Amino acid sequence: MNAPVIARLRKAALVGNPNAGKSALFNALTGARQKIANYPGVTVERKAGRLMMPDGVPVELIDLPGSYSFDATSPDEEVTRALVHGEFAGEVQPDVMVLVLDAANLEQHLVFAQEVIELGRPTVVALNMVDLAQRDGLTLDPDALGEALGVPVVPTVAVRRKGLTELIAAIAVAEANFEADSSAHPRPHLTLPERRLAARNIAKAAILSVSATRQFHTGLDKILLHPWLGPPILFALLFVIFQAVFAWATPFADALEGVAGWLSDMVMVILPAGLFRDFLTEGVIAGVGSVVVFLPQIIILFAFILVMEATGYMARAAFIMDRMMAGVGLSGRSFIPLLSSFACAIPGIMATRSIADPKDRLTTILIAPLMTCSARLPVYGVVIAAVIPNVKVWGAVGLQGLVLFALYVAGIVGAMVVALVLRRSVTAGQASGFIMELPRYQMPRLRDLAIGLWQRAWVFLRRAGTIIFAATVVLWLLLTFPKAGPGESQLDASFAGHVASGLHVAFAPIGFNREMTLALVPAMAAREVAVASLATTYAVDSDDELQTEQALRDQITARWSLPTALAFLAWFVFAPQCLSTIAVARRETNGWKWPAFMLAYLFALAYVFAGITFWSATALGL
Amino acid sequence: MLWQRSGMKLEALERGAPARIISVDWSAIAPEEGKRLRALGIDRGTQITIAHRGIFGGKDPLAIVIGRMTIAIRRVHAAAMSVEPL
């Protein structure tokens, strides 16, 4: 970017209230890959794409966080305010404002619209979701609206790609005209009540007719927000989600496991015995394969979360959960980031940007890693399958599922207790409120869901291909060299074995064996690496090929005692072993203070609870 | 009667009954939250209906309807608002 700029890339910005359909319009205009949802505050990152103008010159289009006003109350609203005023460091003020209005909620959206138009920048209005307005019985006159606002108005339906050509043409015209007439008349600044009155009058002028069509979402809300029906429906849904994650994923996971086994066999056949073959089978396939197996579960969990967001139900879930969250000093708003954290703490922590109260937000960030993320599933899955008998305790409920459920509950209860303590100590402050728009229900678009799922799957696979691959390879090298002498175990002789022996001193009291201690080191990169490490360690340590091919599960069954295995599970309920989470917490809290605090308290909890688990299981004679 | 002049608390309003806000005690609401409520259109003169209240028989939170928008608020906010039934 240091080269002399002849003609700066022109810039247009999408602005508007939350739930105006900005993200959907952004996708439709640029084809960029971005998550679409309709609970307030999903657009928390800078989203930019290229918009090809009629003259063939591209314009950079950015999608700004939804705002109700320039009087910012949350971090993401502050981004919007600073950027459109040209006060955002490193960002040029947009040349054209594309103001996105929800056609069915004009009176409300016109309040902020006036603020944007008052800036005096070239502005084009996208009167979005006109189809939903019609469903609600509203007939609108875009020309009358344009007349009243003094800017061009283009009706659009972003999800059906309607009105896009007209909108792009209007953006081009607005930009050209502004350059010709830069002495734009300054518009009068109004107070909020004045703006609200004006909004009402403008909306009245633009609405041709209102028929008595019953709003679709009020009927649904009668059931889903019913004081007695709503919560059981939400809990039933959450139960179905977690059941589905395990039941539906099994055939796919088995198939992936089969592929890994087949690959390993192929390598055995094709390559001559030697270091390189060992590297591929013991290092790469055993390590990375054991993690990729969990892709189906992650996809299923994210599919449910994306559907809940896209339909508008997620905001209702926040409403229902508010009472319980209030009990520990948080609000329903924290539910959305925390539920996302069940898939992965990284999007969860980023979603906290929509929480206005800073103490509330910090508390949510600090407890997000306690939600059982998908990276723990590989660890839980393999250890549970290895040491917990597959028996039915009650009807269709199996003991293995029950243990897994207990681990999830342990994480949730831990998070609630921690939140309660934090809100009375380090993040003490006034009890936070809960103010949130409940968006109208919408049918999710299959294409948008597919894009969202693909992004999640890709992030996971990229981790498997990079962090996990690298950690596995390094570990394999440390395990393989130096070579053991005759009569000596490879694990004892290797570098890794020496490191593990040293660390083992600290972990022996809580029942960890040396291989487990060893697995914790590379697992600092990501929790699921623990499984890959164990698989590699046991593969290298095996005396003969038959044993090498034994599944990790059988190795654990043979080598771990029950108290040891349970302690390992308890450790992973709390342990903050994920570099990406620590990095994102640092970025979101602007420093090392809070990530360091998070690491310290979570490791302390992990050690204490693993210890308690081990000692009590031993005392019970398990 | 006294209540006609001073109005009633939004908290006490019947579910589904239309009303107008006649005053808001902003000092009872955190400044940032007051800002947010005003940005959402909650102020003196706003027509308001309670659509849903609480779960499991509790009174918190509330879902109110303003125009064509549904907003969740807490009972403490509702307690600071006086309304007159329409």
CSV table of C-alpha atoms in Angstrom, one decimal, chain A residues 68-69 71-74 77 104-105 108 136 138 192 196 210 215 217 221-222 225 227-228 231-232 235 319-320 322-324 326 330-333 356 430 432-438, chain B residues 15 29-47 52-63 65-74 76-77:
chain,number,residue,atom,x,y,z
A,68,TYR,CA,-29.6,2.2,16.8
A,69,SER,CA,-27.9,5.6,17.1
A,71,ASP,CA,-24.6,7.7,20.6
A,72,ALA,CA,-22.8,4.5,20.9
A,73,THR,CA,-23.4,2.1,23.9
A,74,SER,CA,-21.5,-1.0,22.8
A,77,GLU,CA,-21.7,0.5,17.7
A,104,ALA,CA,-41.6,-3.6,7.9
A,105,ASN,CA,-40.1,-1.5,10.7
A,108,GLN,CA,-38.0,2.7,14.1
A,136,ASP,CA,-47.2,-8.3,7.3
A,138,LEU,CA,-47.8,-3.3,4.4
A,192,LEU,CA,-34.0,12.6,19.4
A,196,ARG,CA,-38.7,10.4,16.3
A,210,VAL,CA,-51.9,-1.4,6.2
A,215,GLN,CA,-48.2,-10.7,12.1
A,217,HIS,CA,-44.3,-13.9,14.5
A,221,ASP,CA,-44.0,-16.0,20.2
A,222,LYS,CA,-47.2,-16.9,22.0
A,225,LEU,CA,-42.2,-17.2,24.9
A,227,PRO,CA,-44.1,-18.4,30.6
A,228,TRP,CA,-44.6,-22.2,31.1
A,231,PRO,CA,-38.5,-22.9,28.8
A,232,PRO,CA,-39.4,-26.6,28.4
A,235,PHE,CA,-34.5,-27.2,27.1
A,319,PHE,CA,-35.1,-14.0,26.6
A,320,ILE,CA,-35.9,-17.3,28.3
A,322,ASP,CA,-32.2,-14.1,31.1
A,323,ARG,CA,-33.8,-15.0,34.4
A,324,MET,CA,-31.3,-17.7,35.1
A,326,ALA,CA,-29.5,-12.8,36.1
A,330,LEU,CA,-25.2,-11.8,33.9
A,331,SER,CA,-28.0,-11.2,31.4
A,332,GLY,CA,-29.7,-13.2,28.6
A,333,ARG,CA,-27.3,-11.5,26.2
A,356,ALA,CA,-22.9,-3.3,26.1
A,430,GLN,CA,-23.8,-2.6,39.0
A,432,SER,CA,-26.5,-5.5,34.3
A,433,GLY,CA,-29.7,-5.0,32.5
A,434,PHE,CA,-31.2,-6.8,29.6
A,435,ILE,CA,-32.4,-4.8,26.6
A,436,MET,CA,-32.6,-6.6,23.4
A,437,GLU,CA,-34.6,-6.5,20.2
A,438,LEU,CA,-36.5,-9.7,19.4
B,15,ARG,CA,-50.6,-8.1,29.2
B,29,ILE,CA,-32.0,3.4,35.1
B,30,ALA,CA,-28.3,3.2,34.4
B,31,PRO,CA,-27.3,6.0,32.0
B,32,GLU,CA,-26.0,3.6,29.3
B,33,GLU,CA,-29.2,1.6,29.5
B,34,GLY,CA,-31.3,4.7,29.3
B,35,LYS,CA,-29.5,5.7,26.2
B,36,ARG,CA,-30.2,2.3,24.7
B,37,LEU,CA,-33.9,2.4,25.6
B,38,ARG,CA,-34.3,5.9,24.1
B,39,ALA,CA,-32.5,4.7,20.9
B,40,LEU,CA,-35.0,1.9,20.7
B,41,GLY,CA,-37.8,4.5,20.9
B,42,ILE,CA,-38.8,4.1,24.5
B,43,ASP,CA,-39.6,7.6,25.9
B,44,ARG,CA,-42.5,9.8,27.0
B,45,GLY,CA,-45.3,9.6,24.5
B,46,THR,CA,-44.4,6.1,23.1
B,47,GLN,CA,-47.3,3.7,22.7
B,52,HIS,CA,-44.9,-11.5,27.3
B,53,ARG,CA,-43.7,-11.4,30.8
B,54,GLY,CA,-41.4,-13.6,32.6
B,55,ILE,CA,-40.9,-17.4,32.6
B,56,PHE,CA,-42.1,-20.0,35.1
B,57,GLY,CA,-44.5,-17.5,36.6
B,58,GLY,CA,-41.8,-15.0,37.4
B,59,LYS,CA,-42.0,-11.4,36.3
B,60,ASP,CA,-38.7,-11.0,34.6
B,61,PRO,CA,-37.9,-10.2,31.8
B,62,LEU,CA,-40.7,-8.5,29.8
B,63,ALA,CA,-41.2,-8.4,26.1
B,65,VAL,CA,-44.2,-4.2,21.6
B,66,ILE,CA,-43.5,-0.7,20.2
B,67,GLY,CA,-44.9,-0.2,16.8
B,68,ARG,CA,-43.7,-3.2,14.8
B,69,MET,CA,-40.8,-4.1,17.1
B,70,THR,CA,-40.6,-6.4,20.0
B,71,ILE,CA,-38.1,-5.6,22.7
B,72,ALA,CA,-37.0,-7.5,25.8
B,73,ILE,CA,-36.5,-5.4,28.9
B,74,ARG,CA,-36.1,-6.1,32.6
B,76,VAL,CA,-36.4,-2.7,36.8
B,77,HIS,CA,-36.8,-0.7,33.5
